[in-house]
C-alpha cells in the first residue's frame, strides 16, 4: 500500500514522547523520512530506534525549540541529510502545573518566569519553526506543509490561563500565517487536543494517580474516553497529506466532542 506521505521529509518536534512519538512512528509507517527532534536527546534517539526497528527511515536530533538558532540548525540538518523538507510538525509543548494532584496553576500563583518559559516554547518555538521551514520551502521553489499542535485550551476556556494564552496564540498564528503563505502553495493547520494521558505537565501516568487522571479525562469528553496520542497523530497525518490538499488555516479539535457543546445525558 502506498503511504499517505510516501517519500516526504518530515521534521517532528517533541518527538520523544506522547503525540510527537506517535506521529513520528505513524508518518514513518506512511513512508516519510522522519527527523525526530526533542530537547531530550535520549528520547529522540529512542523514537528513531523504534522507527528503525519497524523498517522505517528516521534520524534523531536534539533541539530546544525555544532557541531560534537550534531550530534553524534542525531544519538545515533535515535538508542536508535528506535533500529537502516537505513537512514540519511543530508539536513540542510544555505547561505550567501546580503541586502534584493540584492541576494547572492559577494565574495569581504563576510567576513571570513560568509565563515567559511557557511562551518561549509554545509560541516562540512554533514561530521559529514556521520561519525556518517556510524559508526552506521558498528556497525549494514553494510548496510545503506545516502542522502545529495547539490545544482545546486555544479554543475554549480550559486548564491554566498562562498555557491557554499560548495555545490561543498558536490558533491565531495558524490562521494568519496560512493567509500569508497561501500564495506560495504552503499549507498550515493545527491539531487541537483535549486531555491525553502522556508525560506532559509531569503527569505520572505510570503512578498511583494514573487511573484517577484517566477517569477525569474520560468524564470531561462527551465521547467518554481520554484522547490517545495516536488520535492526534492520525489528524496530523491527514492534515500533512494530500488528502488535505485544499485545507489551510484550520484548527482541528481532537477532543472527543468537548468543544462542540454540552452532551445530552439520558
Ligand atoms: N497531554 C495533554 O493533555 C495535551 C492536551 C492538549 C494539548 N497538548 C499539546 O500536545 C503537545 C504534545 O504534548 P504531549 O502530551 O505529547 O506531551 P509529552 O510531555 O508526552 O511530550 C512532549 C515532548 O516535548 C519535548 N519538549 C519539551 N520542551 C521542548 C523544547 N523546548 N524543545 C523540544 N522539545 C521539547 C519533551 O521532552 C517531550 O518529549 C504539546 O504541544 C502539548 O501542549 C497536550
JSON list of C-alpha atoms in Angstrom, two decimals, residues 51-135:
[
{"chain": "A", "resi": 51, "resn": "UNK", "atom": "CA", "xyz": [11.15, 3.57, 13.68]},
{"chain": "A", "resi": 52, "resn": "UNK", "atom": "CA", "xyz": [14.29, 1.78, 12.51]},
{"chain": "A", "resi": 53, "resn": "UNK", "atom": "CA", "xyz": [13.14, -1.41, 14.27]},
{"chain": "A", "resi": 54, "resn": "UNK", "atom": "CA", "xyz": [9.95, -1.29, 12.18]},
{"chain": "A", "resi": 55, "resn": "UNK", "atom": "CA", "xyz": [12.00, -0.87, 8.99]},
{"chain": "A", "resi": 56, "resn": "UNK", "atom": "CA", "xyz": [11.29, 2.85, 8.65]},
{"chain": "A", "resi": 57, "resn": "UNK", "atom": "CA", "xyz": [13.65, 5.73, 7.95]},
{"chain": "A", "resi": 58, "resn": "UNK", "atom": "CA", "xyz": [14.48, 8.23, 10.69]},
{"chain": "A", "resi": 59, "resn": "UNK", "atom": "CA", "xyz": [17.19, 10.37, 12.22]},
{"chain": "A", "resi": 60, "resn": "UNK", "atom": "CA", "xyz": [17.19, 11.71, 15.76]},
{"chain": "A", "resi": 61, "resn": "UNK", "atom": "CA", "xyz": [18.10, 15.31, 16.56]},
{"chain": "A", "resi": 62, "resn": "UNK", "atom": "CA", "xyz": [18.41, 17.22, 19.80]},
{"chain": "A", "resi": 63, "resn": "UNK", "atom": "CA", "xyz": [16.73, 20.61, 19.58]},
{"chain": "A", "resi": 64, "resn": "UNK", "atom": "CA", "xyz": [15.34, 23.15, 22.04]},
{"chain": "A", "resi": 65, "resn": "UNK", "atom": "CA", "xyz": [12.58, 24.83, 20.04]},
{"chain": "A", "resi": 66, "resn": "UNK", "atom": "CA", "xyz": [12.77, 27.92, 22.28]},
{"chain": "A", "resi": 67, "resn": "UNK", "atom": "CA", "xyz": [16.19, 28.69, 20.75]},
{"chain": "A", "resi": 68, "resn": "UNK", "atom": "CA", "xyz": [15.92, 30.07, 17.21]},
{"chain": "A", "resi": 69, "resn": "UNK", "atom": "CA", "xyz": [19.47, 29.10, 16.28]},
{"chain": "A", "resi": 70, "resn": "UNK", "atom": "CA", "xyz": [18.82, 25.49, 17.29]},
{"chain": "A", "resi": 71, "resn": "UNK", "atom": "CA", "xyz": [15.61, 25.44, 15.25]},
{"chain": "A", "resi": 72, "resn": "UNK", "atom": "CA", "xyz": [17.42, 26.81, 12.18]},
{"chain": "A", "resi": 73, "resn": "UNK", "atom": "CA", "xyz": [20.08, 24.12, 12.65]},
{"chain": "A", "resi": 74, "resn": "UNK", "atom": "CA", "xyz": [17.38, 21.44, 12.90]},
{"chain": "A", "resi": 75, "resn": "UNK", "atom": "CA", "xyz": [15.81, 22.42, 9.58]},
{"chain": "A", "resi": 76, "resn": "UNK", "atom": "CA", "xyz": [19.27, 22.72, 7.98]},
{"chain": "A", "resi": 77, "resn": "UNK", "atom": "CA", "xyz": [20.09, 19.21, 9.28]},
{"chain": "A", "resi": 78, "resn": "UNK", "atom": "CA", "xyz": [16.96, 17.74, 7.64]},
{"chain": "A", "resi": 79, "resn": "UNK", "atom": "CA", "xyz": [17.73, 19.46, 4.32]},
{"chain": "A", "resi": 80, "resn": "UNK", "atom": "CA", "xyz": [21.42, 18.45, 4.44]},
{"chain": "A", "resi": 81, "resn": "UNK", "atom": "CA", "xyz": [20.64, 14.84, 5.31]},
{"chain": "A", "resi": 82, "resn": "UNK", "atom": "CA", "xyz": [17.56, 14.15, 3.17]},
{"chain": "A", "resi": 83, "resn": "UNK", "atom": "CA", "xyz": [18.00, 16.84, 0.47]},
{"chain": "A", "resi": 84, "resn": "UNK", "atom": "CA", "xyz": [14.76, 18.74, 1.16]},
{"chain": "A", "resi": 85, "resn": "UNK", "atom": "CA", "xyz": [11.96, 19.50, 3.61]},
{"chain": "A", "resi": 86, "resn": "UNK", "atom": "CA", "xyz": [8.29, 18.74, 2.91]},
{"chain": "A", "resi": 87, "resn": "UNK", "atom": "CA", "xyz": [6.56, 18.72, 6.33]},
{"chain": "A", "resi": 88, "resn": "UNK", "atom": "CA", "xyz": [7.20, 20.40, 9.67]},
{"chain": "A", "resi": 89, "resn": "UNK", "atom": "CA", "xyz": [5.14, 19.25, 12.65]},
{"chain": "A", "resi": 90, "resn": "UNK", "atom": "CA", "xyz": [5.58, 21.85, 15.44]},
{"chain": "A", "resi": 91, "resn": "UNK", "atom": "CA", "xyz": [4.40, 19.65, 18.30]},
{"chain": "A", "resi": 92, "resn": "UNK", "atom": "CA", "xyz": [6.73, 20.34, 21.26]},
{"chain": "A", "resi": 93, "resn": "UNK", "atom": "CA", "xyz": [4.92, 22.00, 24.13]},
{"chain": "A", "resi": 94, "resn": "UNK", "atom": "CA", "xyz": [5.01, 22.45, 27.91]},
{"chain": "A", "resi": 95, "resn": "UNK", "atom": "CA", "xyz": [2.53, 23.62, 30.52]},
{"chain": "A", "resi": 96, "resn": "UNK", "atom": "CA", "xyz": [2.57, 25.18, 34.00]},
{"chain": "A", "resi": 97, "resn": "UNK", "atom": "CA", "xyz": [1.34, 22.79, 36.69]},
{"chain": "A", "resi": 98, "resn": "UNK", "atom": "CA", "xyz": [0.82, 23.27, 40.41]},
{"chain": "A", "resi": 99, "resn": "UNK", "atom": "CA", "xyz": [1.88, 20.77, 43.08]},
{"chain": "A", "resi": 100, "resn": "UNK", "atom": "CA", "xyz": [1.24, 17.07, 42.28]},
{"chain": "A", "resi": 101, "resn": "UNK", "atom": "CA", "xyz": [-2.51, 16.40, 42.17]},
{"chain": "A", "resi": 102, "resn": "UNK", "atom": "CA", "xyz": [-3.31, 20.14, 42.07]},
{"chain": "A", "resi": 103, "resn": "UNK", "atom": "CA", "xyz": [-3.66, 20.50, 38.29]},
{"chain": "A", "resi": 104, "resn": "UNK", "atom": "CA", "xyz": [-2.80, 23.66, 36.35]},
{"chain": "A", "resi": 105, "resn": "UNK", "atom": "CA", "xyz": [-1.62, 26.73, 38.26]},
{"chain": "A", "resi": 106, "resn": "UNK", "atom": "CA", "xyz": [-3.94, 29.71, 38.73]},
{"chain": "A", "resi": 107, "resn": "UNK", "atom": "CA", "xyz": [-2.68, 32.95, 37.19]},
{"chain": "A", "resi": 108, "resn": "UNK", "atom": "CA", "xyz": [-2.19, 34.59, 40.59]},
{"chain": "A", "resi": 109, "resn": "UNK", "atom": "CA", "xyz": [0.33, 31.92, 41.61]},
{"chain": "A", "resi": 110, "resn": "UNK", "atom": "CA", "xyz": [2.11, 31.75, 38.23]},
{"chain": "A", "resi": 111, "resn": "UNK", "atom": "CA", "xyz": [5.48, 33.53, 38.24]},
{"chain": "A", "resi": 112, "resn": "UNK", "atom": "CA", "xyz": [6.79, 35.81, 35.49]},
{"chain": "A", "resi": 113, "resn": "UNK", "atom": "CA", "xyz": [9.50, 33.21, 34.81]},
{"chain": "A", "resi": 114, "resn": "UNK", "atom": "CA", "xyz": [6.87, 30.49, 34.29]},
{"chain": "A", "resi": 115, "resn": "UNK", "atom": "CA", "xyz": [4.86, 32.74, 31.95]},
{"chain": "A", "resi": 116, "resn": "UNK", "atom": "CA", "xyz": [7.99, 33.52, 29.89]},
{"chain": "A", "resi": 117, "resn": "UNK", "atom": "CA", "xyz": [9.08, 29.87, 29.80]},
{"chain": "A", "resi": 118, "resn": "UNK", "atom": "CA", "xyz": [5.75, 28.53, 28.52]},
{"chain": "A", "resi": 119, "resn": "UNK", "atom": "CA", "xyz": [5.54, 31.29, 25.89]},
{"chain": "A", "resi": 120, "resn": "UNK", "atom": "CA", "xyz": [9.13, 30.66, 24.79]},
{"chain": "A", "resi": 121, "resn": "UNK", "atom": "CA", "xyz": [8.40, 27.02, 23.95]},
{"chain": "A", "resi": 122, "resn": "UNK", "atom": "CA", "xyz": [4.72, 27.08, 22.91]},
{"chain": "A", "resi": 123, "resn": "UNK", "atom": "CA", "xyz": [4.63, 30.35, 20.94]},
{"chain": "A", "resi": 124, "resn": "UNK", "atom": "CA", "xyz": [8.17, 31.37, 20.04]},
{"chain": "A", "resi": 125, "resn": "UNK", "atom": "CA", "xyz": [9.11, 27.76, 19.31]},
{"chain": "A", "resi": 126, "resn": "UNK", "atom": "CA", "xyz": [6.26, 27.47, 16.80]},
{"chain": "A", "resi": 127, "resn": "UNK", "atom": "CA", "xyz": [7.10, 30.84, 15.20]},
{"chain": "A", "resi": 128, "resn": "UNK", "atom": "CA", "xyz": [10.80, 29.89, 14.87]},
{"chain": "A", "resi": 129, "resn": "UNK", "atom": "CA", "xyz": [9.84, 26.54, 13.34]},
{"chain": "A", "resi": 130, "resn": "UNK", "atom": "CA", "xyz": [7.44, 28.14, 10.85]},
{"chain": "A", "resi": 131, "resn": "UNK", "atom": "CA", "xyz": [10.00, 30.79, 9.92]},
{"chain": "A", "resi": 132, "resn": "UNK", "atom": "CA", "xyz": [12.79, 28.30, 9.26]},
{"chain": "A", "resi": 133, "resn": "UNK", "atom": "CA", "xyz": [10.53, 25.84, 7.42]},
{"chain": "A", "resi": 134, "resn": "UNK", "atom": "CA", "xyz": [8.97, 28.50, 5.17]},
{"chain": "A", "resi": 135, "resn": "UNK", "atom": "CA", "xyz": [12.45, 29.79, 4.33]}
]
